[in-house]
Amino acid sequence: MQTIFSKAYLIFYCLIAVLITAGYFLAYPLAGITIILKDIAALLIFVGLCMAAGRAVIRAISAKTEIRFASALEKNIFEFGAGTGAVIAVMFILGVAGLYHTTIIWVAVLSAFAFLHRDILSLFRELSAVKMPKIDALHAAVLFFILISAGLVAVTCFAPPTYYDSLVYHLALPGMYIMEGKIFSPLFNIYSHFPQNMEMLYTLALFTGTETLPNLFSFAFGIFSLLAVFCFCRRFFNRGALDEMPGRMANGTAAGLVSALLLSTTTSFMLLAGSSYVEGGLAFFTFMSVFSVSIYAASRSDGFLYLAGAFSGLAMGTKYTGVITPAAISVILFIILLKDKKLSFASVKKILVMNSIAVMFFLPWAIKNIINVGNPVFPFLYNVLGFKNIPWPQVSARNYFAVLTEYGFKSNILLELFQLPWNIISTPQKYGGGIDVLGDFGWVIYFVTVPAVLLLKEKRKEVLLLLGYVFLHFIVWFSAKPVLRFLYPLLPVLAVISGYTISAIRKEGGTFIKIFVHSLVVLLLVSNFSLYFNIQKIIDPFWVALGIETRGEYLAKKLKYSPYPAFDYINRNLPVNDKIYFIGEQRGFYCKRDYIATNVYAPDPFAKLANDSKNHADMLAKIRGAKITHLLYNKNEAGRLAPYGILNFTPRGKKNWENLIKNLEVEFNKNDVYLYRTG
């Protein structure tokens, strides 16, 4: 009887506590908490959906060929990767079919959950049974700093996106697809012809959450990358006498924690893992390809070779540079087979099958480009394969590829290669200025630790495979366009090599070596955090993420020559059928009306219109004939972009433009961003 009364009192107490807490938060609400909780719920739905879909995919593969995972966690990571591929495919099909409507998307999500309910239930049972591996006090501290780093990145995810490329195409294109109800190619945005696997996921995010949910999707790939490097180490490095000693932590677990620490605290990782760029997804798919090939090399399990092909294809479908992955692992497989004297027609056929799978996963984007522009890899090879249906003169092509190679070699390539480590340490901006600076920092620890692996007595085959991949990927990167942000996909691989090296040195070295290694790692990690906070001082995402600063204030302040106040006016006041033409502005994501934004690497039709018109009245008549209701002119941003050749007026064109804006009504103006009404 006493127990019943105790439970009743406890329930009554909990109800009172809930009422008091609710009353408190009604009086002092947490700013934006509803949006944050909504996005977290949407993220969990996305991750659960991907893992359940991946479970079904891997089960189907296992029915044809054997796939054995080393642990439930490893299995979950592979399931997430395979499931994201399935979600991307569904979003692509819905987009090309013109079915981008909120109701249809939610019906698809709910149908997927209904179809996969058994996999979801089994997934919950597995996750609830997961146990933390035994770790010592030192590695508990390592885990603590991993969580601190991940927590910092998680907070920044709730800041509205401000990175330039996100506002021009990574998020702008999904936003336009949603407004149009389908995937299409905006005439003057050449980025719409790039592969867009991550953009498909961002489209889903914008349908089901807010503008910050794509950041969280990217963050999920970062977390699974950390788990993947941990599982790689546990699978391959849990061997040897040390691992069998009672009371000692397995060497693979130690190496895995150190690898995850190095990756999670790399400045570039912390800056990009919570952004709506595509590097997070590309790094994950790249590492999963290498992980799969490593398992195949050790076990000759064909299923993992096919998974390597799938992940390589997903990398290619994320960014054109993803083609490095299947090429590099194919070379590595040929070398392994030659070394083991197992090269045969059957083994070569398997490698070809792997590459065929990779191409198959990239094929949808290639076919889309063939239909739209006649070139499967546009804008690359434009002078060989040509292109159609897009105004892209030679001068625009030269400008685009000139920018890609702006960090290219200024002297002898061998001298540049010799100087590279020092240049990355001392002047990383040499390999990425402007917004590319996000990928410039945190590389030093890998230059210090990766070469040391060659000094170890025991050189595991898996580590040599990773070194081979790093070498091949690095050579292609260095010879093509050495921007450090484009080397980001190597970070998880480098983290594993470095984590293994540090753990092995700690095991084999004496007291002095251990103190030296610990001191070096701590010093470099402190430097990484210092660089991170110095860069974030400029971006300043924390106050707005925590609700202390409003979204509008943040975007008006942090976007350079910010168009946001004008976009806010447009979204609140203009009819939904109005059409705006942007002049001197590319960042269209926050504009929720139909708009045309020309890219700096595409021809400027507005300048041509002004140059070809008889006078400003003729120019205005043509603008109205195109059903453009407003012109948005960002004067300062246009000045910044002037070196790219925008607004290249002739004397007559300049006169027409000046007379036009003199005679148009200024509907809105703030910070030299003018919104003109054309009718």
PDB file of N, CA and C in Angstrom, residues 337-367:
ATOM      1  N   LEU A 337      46.488  -7.086 -56.238  1.00  0.00           N
ATOM      2  CA  LEU A 337      46.352  -8.351 -56.963  1.00  0.00           C
ATOM      3  C   LEU A 337      47.666  -8.763 -57.615  1.00  0.00           C
ATOM      4  N   LEU A 338      48.404  -7.795 -58.148  1.00  0.00           N
ATOM      5  CA  LEU A 338      49.706  -8.102 -58.742  1.00  0.00           C
ATOM      6  C   LEU A 338      50.682  -8.590 -57.675  1.00  0.00           C
ATOM      7  N   LYS A 339      50.689  -7.908 -56.538  1.00  0.00           N
ATOM      8  CA  LYS A 339      51.602  -8.271 -55.450  1.00  0.00           C
ATOM      9  C   LYS A 339      51.296  -9.669 -54.923  1.00  0.00           C
ATOM     10  N   ASP A 340      50.010  -9.993 -54.800  1.00  0.00           N
ATOM     11  CA  ASP A 340      49.609 -11.307 -54.287  1.00  0.00           C
ATOM     12  C   ASP A 340      49.578 -12.375 -55.375  1.00  0.00           C
ATOM     13  N   LYS A 341      49.948 -11.987 -56.601  1.00  0.00           N
ATOM     14  CA  LYS A 341      49.948 -12.899 -57.756  1.00  0.00           C
ATOM     15  C   LYS A 341      48.572 -13.525 -57.976  1.00  0.00           C
ATOM     16  N   LYS A 342      47.541 -12.682 -57.825  1.00  0.00           N
ATOM     17  CA  LYS A 342      46.168 -13.153 -58.009  1.00  0.00           C
ATOM     18  C   LYS A 342      45.444 -12.388 -59.110  1.00  0.00           C
ATOM     19  N   LEU A 343      46.214 -11.690 -59.947  1.00  0.00           N
ATOM     20  CA  LEU A 343      45.598 -10.950 -61.042  1.00  0.00           C
ATOM     21  C   LEU A 343      45.150 -11.928 -62.118  1.00  0.00           C
ATOM     22  N   SER A 344      43.864 -11.916 -62.407  1.00  0.00           N
ATOM     23  CA  SER A 344      43.291 -12.826 -63.393  1.00  0.00           C
ATOM     24  C   SER A 344      42.127 -12.140 -64.082  1.00  0.00           C
ATOM     25  N   PHE A 345      41.600 -12.796 -65.091  1.00  0.00           N
ATOM     26  CA  PHE A 345      40.445 -12.226 -65.794  1.00  0.00           C
ATOM     27  C   PHE A 345      39.274 -12.050 -64.833  1.00  0.00           C
ATOM     28  N   ALA A 346      39.083 -13.021 -63.941  1.00  0.00           N
ATOM     29  CA  ALA A 346      37.962 -12.945 -62.989  1.00  0.00           C
ATOM     30  C   ALA A 346      38.131 -11.765 -62.035  1.00  0.00           C
ATOM     31  N   SER A 347      39.366 -11.544 -61.547  1.00  0.00           N
ATOM     32  CA  SER A 347      39.584 -10.440 -60.606  1.00  0.00           C
ATOM     33  C   SER A 347      39.451  -9.087 -61.303  1.00  0.00           C
ATOM     34  N   VAL A 348      39.946  -8.996 -62.542  1.00  0.00           N
ATOM     35  CA  VAL A 348      39.797  -7.753 -63.313  1.00  0.00           C
ATOM     36  C   VAL A 348      38.327  -7.483 -63.590  1.00  0.00           C
ATOM     37  N   LYS A 349      37.583  -8.528 -63.860  1.00  0.00           N
ATOM     38  CA  LYS A 349      36.147  -8.384 -64.106  1.00  0.00           C
ATOM     39  C   LYS A 349      35.447  -7.799 -62.881  1.00  0.00           C
ATOM     40  N   LYS A 350      35.856  -8.237 -61.686  1.00  0.00           N
ATOM     41  CA  LYS A 350      35.242  -7.709 -60.458  1.00  0.00           C
ATOM     42  C   LYS A 350      35.525  -6.215 -60.299  1.00  0.00           C
ATOM     43  N   ILE A 351      36.753  -5.813 -60.634  1.00  0.00           N
ATOM     44  CA  ILE A 351      37.087  -4.385 -60.552  1.00  0.00           C
ATOM     45  C   ILE A 351      36.256  -3.592 -61.551  1.00  0.00           C
ATOM     46  N   LEU A 352      36.065  -4.153 -62.730  1.00  0.00           N
ATOM     47  CA  LEU A 352      35.236  -3.482 -63.736  1.00  0.00           C
ATOM     48  C   LEU A 352      33.784  -3.387 -63.274  1.00  0.00           C
ATOM     49  N   VAL A 353      33.307  -4.431 -62.595  1.00  0.00           N
ATOM     50  CA  VAL A 353      31.941  -4.390 -62.050  1.00  0.00           C
ATOM     51  C   VAL A 353      31.827  -3.288 -61.006  1.00  0.00           C
ATOM     52  N   MET A 354      32.841  -3.186 -60.145  1.00  0.00           N
ATOM     53  CA  MET A 354      32.834  -2.125 -59.134  1.00  0.00           C
ATOM     54  C   MET A 354      32.745  -0.753 -59.789  1.00  0.00           C
ATOM     55  N   ASN A 355      33.536  -0.527 -60.829  1.00  0.00           N
ATOM     56  CA  ASN A 355      33.513   0.758 -61.520  1.00  0.00           C
ATOM     57  C   ASN A 355      32.206   0.973 -62.272  1.00  0.00           C
ATOM     58  N   SER A 356      31.627  -0.109 -62.769  1.00  0.00           N
ATOM     59  CA  SER A 356      30.326   0.007 -63.444  1.00  0.00           C
ATOM     60  C   SER A 356      29.246   0.445 -62.462  1.00  0.00           C
ATOM     61  N   ILE A 357      29.317  -0.086 -61.245  1.00  0.00           N
ATOM     62  CA  ILE A 357      28.362   0.331 -60.208  1.00  0.00           C
ATOM     63  C   ILE A 357      28.551   1.815 -59.898  1.00  0.00           C
ATOM     64  N   ALA A 358      29.817   2.241 -59.801  1.00  0.00           N
ATOM     65  CA  ALA A 358      30.100   3.657 -59.529  1.00  0.00           C
ATOM     66  C   ALA A 358      29.514   4.544 -60.623  1.00  0.00           C
ATOM     67  N   VAL A 359      29.731   4.165 -61.870  1.00  0.00           N
ATOM     68  CA  VAL A 359      29.199   4.949 -62.996  1.00  0.00           C
ATOM     69  C   VAL A 359      27.677   4.953 -62.973  1.00  0.00           C
ATOM     70  N   MET A 360      27.083   3.825 -62.611  1.00  0.00           N
ATOM     71  CA  MET A 360      25.622   3.733 -62.561  1.00  0.00           C
ATOM     72  C   MET A 360      25.042   4.729 -61.560  1.00  0.00           C
ATOM     73  N   PHE A 361      25.722   4.912 -60.434  1.00  0.00           N
ATOM     74  CA  PHE A 361      25.231   5.854 -59.425  1.00  0.00           C
ATOM     75  C   PHE A 361      25.409   7.310 -59.867  1.00  0.00           C
ATOM     76  N   PHE A 362      26.375   7.548 -60.755  1.00  0.00           N
ATOM     77  CA  PHE A 362      26.578   8.901 -61.287  1.00  0.00           C
ATOM     78  C   PHE A 362      25.694   9.171 -62.500  1.00  0.00           C
ATOM     79  N   LEU A 363      25.251   8.104 -63.150  1.00  0.00           N
ATOM     80  CA  LEU A 363      24.575   8.207 -64.449  1.00  0.00           C
ATOM     81  C   LEU A 363      23.370   9.148 -64.477  1.00  0.00           C
ATOM     82  N   PRO A 364      22.505   9.174 -63.441  1.00  0.00           N
ATOM     83  CA  PRO A 364      21.352  10.088 -63.518  1.00  0.00           C
ATOM     84  C   PRO A 364      21.739  11.532 -63.790  1.00  0.00           C
ATOM     85  N   TRP A 365      22.811  11.995 -63.159  1.00  0.00           N
ATOM     86  CA  TRP A 365      23.245  13.381 -63.385  1.00  0.00           C
ATOM     87  C   TRP A 365      23.835  13.548 -64.779  1.00  0.00           C
ATOM     88  N   ALA A 366      24.538  12.516 -65.251  1.00  0.00           N
ATOM     89  CA  ALA A 366      25.100  12.583 -66.601  1.00  0.00           C
ATOM     90  C   ALA A 366      23.995  12.628 -67.653  1.00  0.00           C
ATOM     91  N   ILE A 367      22.964  11.787 -67.473  1.00  0.00           N
ATOM     92  CA  ILE A 367      21.847  11.766 -68.428  1.00  0.00           C
ATOM     93  C   ILE A 367      21.105  13.096 -68.411  1.00  0.00           C
TER      94      ILE A 367
END
